Tab-separated table of C-alpha atoms and ligand atoms in Angstrom:
chain	number	residue	atom	x	y	z
A	1	MET	CA	0.106	0.019	0.081
A	2	GLU	CA	1.451	3.312	-1.006
A	3	VAL	CA	0.721	6.283	1.405
A	4	ARG	CA	-0.135	9.695	-0.065
A	5	ALA	CA	0.414	12.859	1.882
A	6	THR	CA	-3.256	13.704	1.122
A	7	ASP	CA	-4.566	10.627	2.821
A	8	ILE	CA	-6.775	10.804	5.676
A	9	ILE	CA	-6.094	7.355	7.458
A	10	TYR	CA	-8.638	6.416	9.907
A	11	VAL	CA	-7.686	3.693	12.393
A	12	ALA	CA	-10.246	2.163	14.737
A	13	THR	CA	-8.452	0.482	17.793
A	14	PHE	CA	-10.896	-2.314	17.373
A	15	PRO	CA	-14.087	-2.931	15.600
A	16	ARG	CA	-16.844	-1.601	17.786
A	17	SER	CA	-14.814	1.364	19.280
A	18	GLY	CA	-16.868	4.044	17.477
A	19	THR	CA	-15.244	3.759	14.059
A	20	THR	CA	-18.503	4.633	12.146
A	21	TRP	CA	-19.389	7.480	14.338
A	22	THR	CA	-15.938	9.030	13.981
A	23	GLN	CA	-15.803	8.411	10.397
A	24	GLU	CA	-18.930	10.414	9.746
A	25	MET	CA	-17.656	13.299	12.104
A	26	VAL	CA	-14.380	13.395	10.194
A	27	TRP	CA	-15.636	13.128	6.735
A	28	LEU	CA	-18.194	15.992	7.418
A	29	LEU	CA	-15.501	18.200	9.003
A	30	LEU	CA	-13.478	17.764	5.928
A	31	ASN	CA	-16.225	18.157	3.503
A	32	ASP	CA	-17.608	21.587	4.609
A	33	LEU	CA	-20.387	19.925	6.447
A	34	ASP	CA	-22.074	18.799	3.134
A	35	TYR	CA	-24.938	17.000	4.917
A	36	ALA	CA	-26.654	16.467	1.390
A	37	LYS	CA	-23.596	14.674	-0.116
A	38	ALA	CA	-23.116	12.575	3.047
A	39	ALA	CA	-26.661	11.373	2.708
A	40	SER	CA	-26.417	10.610	-0.903
A	41	LEU	CA	-23.214	8.502	-0.487
A	42	ASN	CA	-23.066	5.677	1.861
A	43	LEU	CA	-20.134	5.674	4.429
A	44	VAL	CA	-18.889	2.451	2.726
A	45	ASP	CA	-18.461	4.431	-0.517
A	46	ARG	CA	-16.818	7.344	1.236
A	47	TYR	CA	-14.073	5.311	2.988
A	48	ILE	CA	-12.017	2.561	1.714
A	49	ASN	CA	-11.654	-0.313	4.181
A	50	VAL	CA	-8.070	-1.541	4.340
A	51	GLY	CA	-7.148	-4.903	5.990
A	52	ILE	CA	-8.995	-8.191	6.823
A	53	SER	CA	-12.456	-7.776	5.482
A	54	ILE	CA	-14.961	-9.849	7.200
A	55	TRP	CA	-17.206	-9.172	4.290
A	56	GLY	CA	-14.717	-10.390	1.859
A	57	LEU	CA	-14.296	-13.624	3.800
A	58	ALA	CA	-18.043	-13.957	4.028
A	59	SER	CA	-18.269	-13.746	0.201
A	60	ARG	CA	-15.949	-16.561	-0.075
A	61	ALA	CA	-16.911	-18.609	2.790
A	62	LYS	CA	-18.310	-21.990	1.662
A	63	GLY	CA	-21.904	-21.987	2.561
A	64	ALA	CA	-22.152	-18.387	3.545
A	65	LYS	CA	-25.422	-16.647	2.807
A	66	ILE	CA	-23.560	-13.910	0.708
A	67	LEU	CA	-22.577	-16.530	-1.724
A	68	LYS	CA	-26.177	-16.873	-2.888
A	69	PHE	CA	-26.423	-13.410	-4.081
A	70	LYS	CA	-27.336	-12.519	-7.615
A	71	GLU	CA	-24.929	-10.646	-9.892
A	72	GLU	CA	-26.623	-7.438	-9.267
A	73	ASP	CA	-26.207	-7.911	-5.429
A	74	LYS	CA	-22.606	-8.475	-5.978
A	75	ARG	CA	-22.418	-4.992	-7.550
A	76	LYS	CA	-24.312	-3.629	-4.695
A	77	TYR	CA	-21.789	-5.003	-2.168
A	78	LYS	CA	-18.769	-4.483	-4.387
A	79	GLN	CA	-17.435	-1.752	-1.945
A	80	ILE	CA	-17.371	-4.128	0.857
A	81	ILE	CA	-16.200	-7.326	-0.603
A	82	THR	CA	-13.411	-5.905	-2.867
A	83	PRO	CA	-9.973	-6.041	-1.373
A	84	GLY	CA	-9.159	-2.578	-0.030
A	85	CYS	CA	-5.805	-2.323	-1.846
A	86	GLU	CA	-7.485	-2.732	-5.181
A	87	LEU	CA	-9.943	0.131	-4.257
A	88	LEU	CA	-7.040	2.211	-2.943
A	89	ALA	CA	-4.991	2.171	-6.109
A	90	ALA	CA	-7.931	3.609	-8.249
A	91	ALA	CA	-9.100	6.163	-5.673
A	92	SER	CA	-8.594	9.854	-6.339
A	93	ASP	CA	-7.335	12.270	-3.557
A	94	PRO	CA	-7.914	12.802	-0.812
A	95	ARG	CA	-8.561	9.278	0.104
A	96	PHE	CA	-10.500	8.514	3.231
A	97	ILE	CA	-9.287	5.225	4.664
A	98	LYS	CA	-10.774	3.189	7.282
A	99	THR	CA	-8.770	0.273	8.880
A	100	HIS	CA	-8.938	-1.994	11.865
A	101	LEU	CA	-5.442	-3.070	11.275
A	102	PRO	CA	-2.853	-2.348	14.207
A	103	MET	CA	-0.148	0.222	13.463
A	104	CYS	CA	2.564	-2.612	12.989
A	105	MET	CA	0.661	-3.914	9.952
A	106	LEU	CA	0.474	-0.393	8.249
A	107	PRO	CA	3.299	1.168	6.282
A	108	PRO	CA	6.002	2.304	8.447
A	109	ASN	CA	6.136	5.867	6.813
A	110	LEU	CA	2.391	6.107	7.516
A	111	ILE	CA	2.462	8.518	10.730
A	112	GLU	CA	5.138	10.858	8.973
A	113	THR	CA	2.991	11.084	5.709
A	114	ALA	CA	-0.748	11.029	6.497
A	115	LYS	CA	-3.106	12.178	9.255
A	116	ILE	CA	-4.457	9.392	11.710
A	117	VAL	CA	-7.402	9.617	13.902
A	118	TYR	CA	-7.336	6.628	16.333
A	119	VAL	CA	-10.360	5.850	18.626
A	120	ALA	CA	-9.931	3.682	21.822
A	121	ARG	CA	-12.796	2.416	23.954
A	122	ASP	CA	-13.116	0.516	27.197
A	123	PRO	CA	-12.477	-2.989	26.278
A	124	ARG	CA	-15.399	-4.057	28.457
A	125	ASP	CA	-17.927	-2.323	26.330
A	126	VAL	CA	-15.946	-3.289	23.148
A	127	VAL	CA	-16.281	-6.998	23.974
A	128	VAL	CA	-20.019	-6.605	24.501
A	129	SER	CA	-20.480	-4.765	21.303
A	130	LEU	CA	-18.079	-7.077	19.398
A	131	TYR	CA	-20.160	-10.219	20.713
A	132	HIS	CA	-23.423	-8.644	19.236
A	133	PHE	CA	-21.620	-7.894	16.067
A	134	TYR	CA	-20.137	-11.351	15.564
A	135	ARG	CA	-23.596	-12.800	16.115
A	136	LEU	CA	-25.166	-10.352	13.418
A	137	MET	CA	-22.523	-11.122	10.817
A	138	PRO	CA	-22.871	-14.133	8.599
A	139	VAL	CA	-18.966	-14.619	9.233
A	140	PRO	CA	-18.020	-15.667	11.896
A	141	GLN	CA	-21.461	-15.769	13.048
A	142	PHE	CA	-20.800	-16.505	16.681
A	143	THR	CA	-23.668	-18.553	18.152
A	144	GLY	CA	-22.499	-19.039	21.893
A	145	ASP	CA	-23.241	-17.176	24.982
A	146	PHE	CA	-21.475	-14.026	26.262
A	147	LYS	CA	-19.385	-15.707	28.898
A	148	THR	CA	-17.902	-18.128	26.294
A	149	PHE	CA	-17.194	-15.119	24.038
A	150	TRP	CA	-15.550	-13.222	26.848
A	151	ASN	CA	-13.407	-16.251	27.621
A	152	MET	CA	-12.299	-16.378	24.134
A	153	PHE	CA	-11.568	-12.692	23.754
A	154	VAL	CA	-9.611	-12.300	27.040
A	155	ARG	CA	-7.453	-15.298	25.805
A	156	ASP	CA	-6.929	-13.619	22.473
A	157	ASN	CA	-8.827	-16.164	20.545
A	158	VAL	CA	-11.271	-13.692	18.808
A	159	ILE	CA	-10.615	-12.402	15.312
A	160	ARG	CA	-8.874	-9.009	15.775
A	161	THR	CA	-7.322	-9.817	19.048
A	162	PRO	CA	-5.068	-9.121	20.981
A	163	TYR	CA	-6.890	-5.947	22.011
A	164	PHE	CA	-4.307	-4.074	24.238
A	165	ALA	CA	-1.402	-4.510	21.712
A	166	HIS	CA	-3.390	-2.654	19.232
A	167	ILE	CA	-4.188	0.381	21.321
A	168	LYS	CA	-0.608	0.362	22.753
A	169	GLU	CA	1.058	0.868	19.180
A	170	ALA	CA	-1.265	3.845	18.670
A	171	TRP	CA	-0.895	5.327	22.253
A	172	GLU	CA	2.845	5.390	21.819
A	173	LEU	CA	2.244	7.868	18.846
A	174	ARG	CA	-0.494	9.887	20.597
A	175	ASN	CA	1.751	12.944	20.900
A	176	HIS	CA	2.833	12.879	17.216
A	177	PRO	CA	1.604	16.012	15.261
A	178	ASN	CA	-0.058	13.499	12.552
A	179	MET	CA	-1.932	11.609	15.246
A	180	LEU	CA	-5.245	12.413	16.973
A	181	PHE	CA	-5.911	10.009	19.666
A	182	LEU	CA	-9.647	10.039	20.794
A	183	PHE	CA	-11.521	7.913	23.322
A	184	TYR	CA	-15.233	6.794	22.713
A	185	GLU	CA	-15.952	7.888	26.168
A	186	GLU	CA	-14.665	11.434	25.264
A	187	LEU	CA	-17.121	11.687	22.399
A	188	LYS	CA	-19.954	10.575	24.575
A	189	ASN	CA	-18.861	13.036	27.403
A	190	ASP	CA	-18.342	16.217	25.405
A	191	LEU	CA	-19.102	15.660	21.630
A	192	SER	CA	-18.823	19.517	20.838
A	193	ASN	CA	-15.413	19.797	22.476
A	194	THR	CA	-14.189	16.625	20.720
A	195	ILE	CA	-15.521	17.973	17.400
A	196	LYS	CA	-13.585	21.222	17.839
A	197	ARG	CA	-10.493	19.235	18.671
A	198	THR	CA	-10.867	17.316	15.636
A	199	ALA	CA	-11.486	20.267	13.393
A	200	LYS	CA	-8.425	21.901	14.673
A	201	PHE	CA	-6.260	18.715	14.041
A	202	PHE	CA	-7.384	19.272	10.396
A	203	ASN	CA	-6.884	23.015	10.410
A	204	LYS	CA	-10.758	23.587	10.055
A	205	GLU	CA	-12.850	26.168	11.730
A	206	TYR	CA	-16.510	25.986	12.249
A	207	THR	CA	-18.972	28.320	14.289
A	208	ASP	CA	-20.607	27.214	17.524
A	209	GLU	CA	-23.975	26.864	15.708
A	210	GLN	CA	-22.417	24.671	12.899
A	211	ILE	CA	-20.860	22.472	15.594
A	212	SER	CA	-24.270	22.170	17.466
A	213	VAL	CA	-25.895	21.071	14.227
A	214	LEU	CA	-23.164	18.421	13.699
A	215	CYS	CA	-23.725	17.228	17.376
A	216	ASN	CA	-27.387	16.725	16.585
A	217	HIS	CA	-26.535	14.920	13.360
A	218	LEU	CA	-24.165	12.545	15.214
A	219	ASN	CA	-26.409	11.888	18.243
A	220	ILE	CA	-27.189	8.266	18.374
A	221	ASN	CA	-30.928	8.839	18.150
A	222	ASN	CA	-30.564	10.400	14.677
A	223	PHE	CA	-27.793	8.331	13.819
A	224	ARG	CA	-29.358	4.916	14.049
A	225	HIS	CA	-31.956	6.277	11.601
A	226	ASN	CA	-29.321	7.543	9.181
A	227	ASP	CA	-29.385	4.973	6.124
A	228	SER	CA	-26.010	6.329	4.924
A	229	VAL	CA	-24.179	5.146	8.069
A	230	SER	CA	-26.565	2.342	9.540
A	231	LEU	CA	-25.523	-0.455	7.209
A	232	ASN	CA	-29.243	-1.102	6.821
A	233	PHE	CA	-28.528	-1.872	3.088
A	234	LEU	CA	-27.080	-5.164	4.464
A	235	ALA	CA	-30.285	-6.272	6.223
A	236	ASP	CA	-30.426	-9.268	3.761
A	237	VAL	CA	-27.071	-10.359	4.843
A	238	PHE	CA	-27.270	-9.866	8.539
A	239	ILE	CA	-28.567	-12.766	10.843
A	240	PRO	CA	-32.276	-12.050	11.680
A	241	GLY	CA	-33.170	-11.445	15.200
A	242	GLU	CA	-29.781	-10.114	16.286
A	243	GLU	CA	-29.136	-6.562	17.644
A	244	PRO	CA	-28.498	-3.915	14.905
A	245	PHE	CA	-25.108	-2.505	13.801
A	246	ILE	CA	-25.782	0.826	15.471
A	247	ARG	CA	-26.932	-0.604	18.753
A	248	LYS	CA	-26.967	1.007	22.185
A	249	GLY	CA	-24.039	3.564	22.015
A	250	LYS	CA	-23.699	3.515	25.825
A	251	VAL	CA	-20.683	3.935	28.194
A	252	GLY	CA	-20.476	1.053	30.751
A	253	GLY	CA	-23.226	-1.055	29.435
A	254	TRP	CA	-20.969	-4.083	30.094
A	255	ARG	CA	-22.258	-4.183	33.638
A	256	ASP	CA	-25.279	-5.982	32.356
A	257	TYR	CA	-23.239	-8.738	30.809
A	258	PHE	CA	-20.560	-9.510	33.349
A	259	ASP	CA	-21.235	-11.753	36.404
A	260	ASP	CA	-18.899	-11.389	39.359
A	261	GLU	CA	-16.449	-13.915	38.136
A	262	MET	CA	-15.914	-12.186	34.817
A	263	THR	CA	-15.778	-8.921	36.417
A	264	VAL	CA	-12.914	-9.886	38.932
A	265	GLU	CA	-10.976	-11.554	35.840
A	266	CYS	CA	-11.430	-8.557	33.755
A	267	GLU	CA	-10.227	-6.172	36.533
A	268	GLN	CA	-7.061	-8.286	36.906
A	269	TRP	CA	-6.476	-8.467	33.186
A	270	MET	CA	-7.040	-4.742	32.711
A	271	ALA	CA	-4.808	-3.745	35.733
A	272	LYS	CA	-1.958	-5.913	34.464
A	273	LYS	CA	-2.504	-4.654	30.855
A	274	LEU	CA	-2.669	-0.936	31.742
A	275	LYS	CA	0.394	-1.298	33.988
A	276	GLU	CA	2.337	-3.006	31.061
A	277	THR	CA	1.284	-0.448	28.426
A	278	GLY	CA	0.910	2.721	30.337
A	279	ILE	CA	-2.441	3.323	28.759
A	280	ARG	CA	-4.886	5.496	30.832
A	281	PHE	CA	-8.465	5.458	30.067
A	282	PRO	CA	-10.448	8.631	30.950
A	283	VAL	CA	-13.403	8.416	33.586
A	284	PHE	CA	-16.380	10.606	32.866
A	285	SER	CA	-19.468	11.219	34.634
A	286	ASN	CA	-21.481	9.553	31.795
A	287	ASP	CA	-20.108	6.204	32.678
A	288	VAL	CA	-23.225	4.211	33.923
A	289	THR	CA	-20.979	1.928	35.735
A	290	LYS	CA	-19.486	4.614	38.065
A	291	LYS	CA	-20.993	4.526	41.458
B	301	A3P	P1	-22.593	-0.629	21.011
B	301	A3P	O1	-22.664	-1.957	20.375
B	301	A3P	O2	-21.987	-0.768	22.514
B	301	A3P	O3	-23.887	0.102	21.031
B	301	A3P	P2	-17.933	0.754	15.370
B	301	A3P	O4	-18.470	1.651	14.397
B	301	A3P	O5	-16.393	0.924	15.634
B	301	A3P	O6	-18.111	-0.694	14.781
B	301	A3P	O7	-18.405	0.764	16.720
B	301	A3P	C1	-19.833	0.465	17.045
B	301	A3P	C2	-20.319	0.906	18.403
B	301	A3P	O8	-20.332	2.319	18.315
B	301	A3P	C3	-21.556	0.316	18.716
B	301	A3P	O9	-21.641	0.301	20.264
B	301	A3P	C4	-22.599	1.401	18.211
B	301	A3P	O10	-23.835	1.450	18.728
B	301	A3P	C5	-21.795	2.717	18.619
B	301	A3P	N1	-22.104	3.769	17.936
B	301	A3P	C6	-22.470	3.984	16.660
B	301	A3P	N2	-22.824	5.295	16.399
B	301	A3P	C7	-22.786	5.970	17.499
B	301	A3P	C8	-23.250	7.304	17.907
B	301	A3P	N3	-23.742	8.230	17.030
B	301	A3P	N4	-23.172	7.542	19.309
B	301	A3P	C9	-22.857	6.645	20.216
B	301	A3P	N5	-22.293	5.401	19.931
B	301	A3P	C10	-22.417	5.033	18.577
């Protein structure tokens, strides 16, 4: 993958860390808040997804539902089943790129060349969200219970793990001028200020009123009904009866899923990993688990 100075590389720590939310924020900030264009172009057409594409795997996996699609459906899903490297070569500048790959799997000159927005999220909320996502997706189509999923996640046996190694690589670059390191919890706590920080990172200026309109646009209650970001066009592919792609959007919802044994194991795991990596998660008053 050749990096261009005009690239905006968007890196999500892990799937389910607020990628989609941040993608929409970044795209609008860099496109003069053109809501009409954003509505007319699906987010999967506005960003190229680089890395392991679960959709790509799904399209080839034996027996997967997506294989049954007609030719016209394959065209409809082209953007999500074509390898990102092919789409990248053909894309014009500036390229908006989304990836779930860790920094070590991206070009070494990336940070010196392009702008990176990285989003991290409390792993307990990530694992719950990922559990629902892998139940919803035709691949890997996880069918077990949450405890089984947690045990696999914490032992790095889930696709995309290990979790902390991913964040650590970006965390170490957090003070680089080409890196904007955000937390999901920060967006939830003060979206307006996080938008301002992001705009500044891209040398963009907007009025308070424009930012207020953007906050409203990005609010989960509106976001979940926004067909341009919700992946509703994949309804035929998703496993019926599962929770949607844009789900609860809460901080601390993990408490409803973890029993005492998992909570203790997770506390020990997080304490060890945070000590080893030096990562510090912010704590805000919107955390529903805060006593
Ligand atoms: P939950 O499953 O906890 O609700 P990603 O885009 O990286 O896959 O992240 C998905 C997570 O972000 C999901 O978390 C989803 O609901 C949440 N999310 C998406 N849009 C959001 C928004 N506008 N506000 C808050 N959370 C949002």
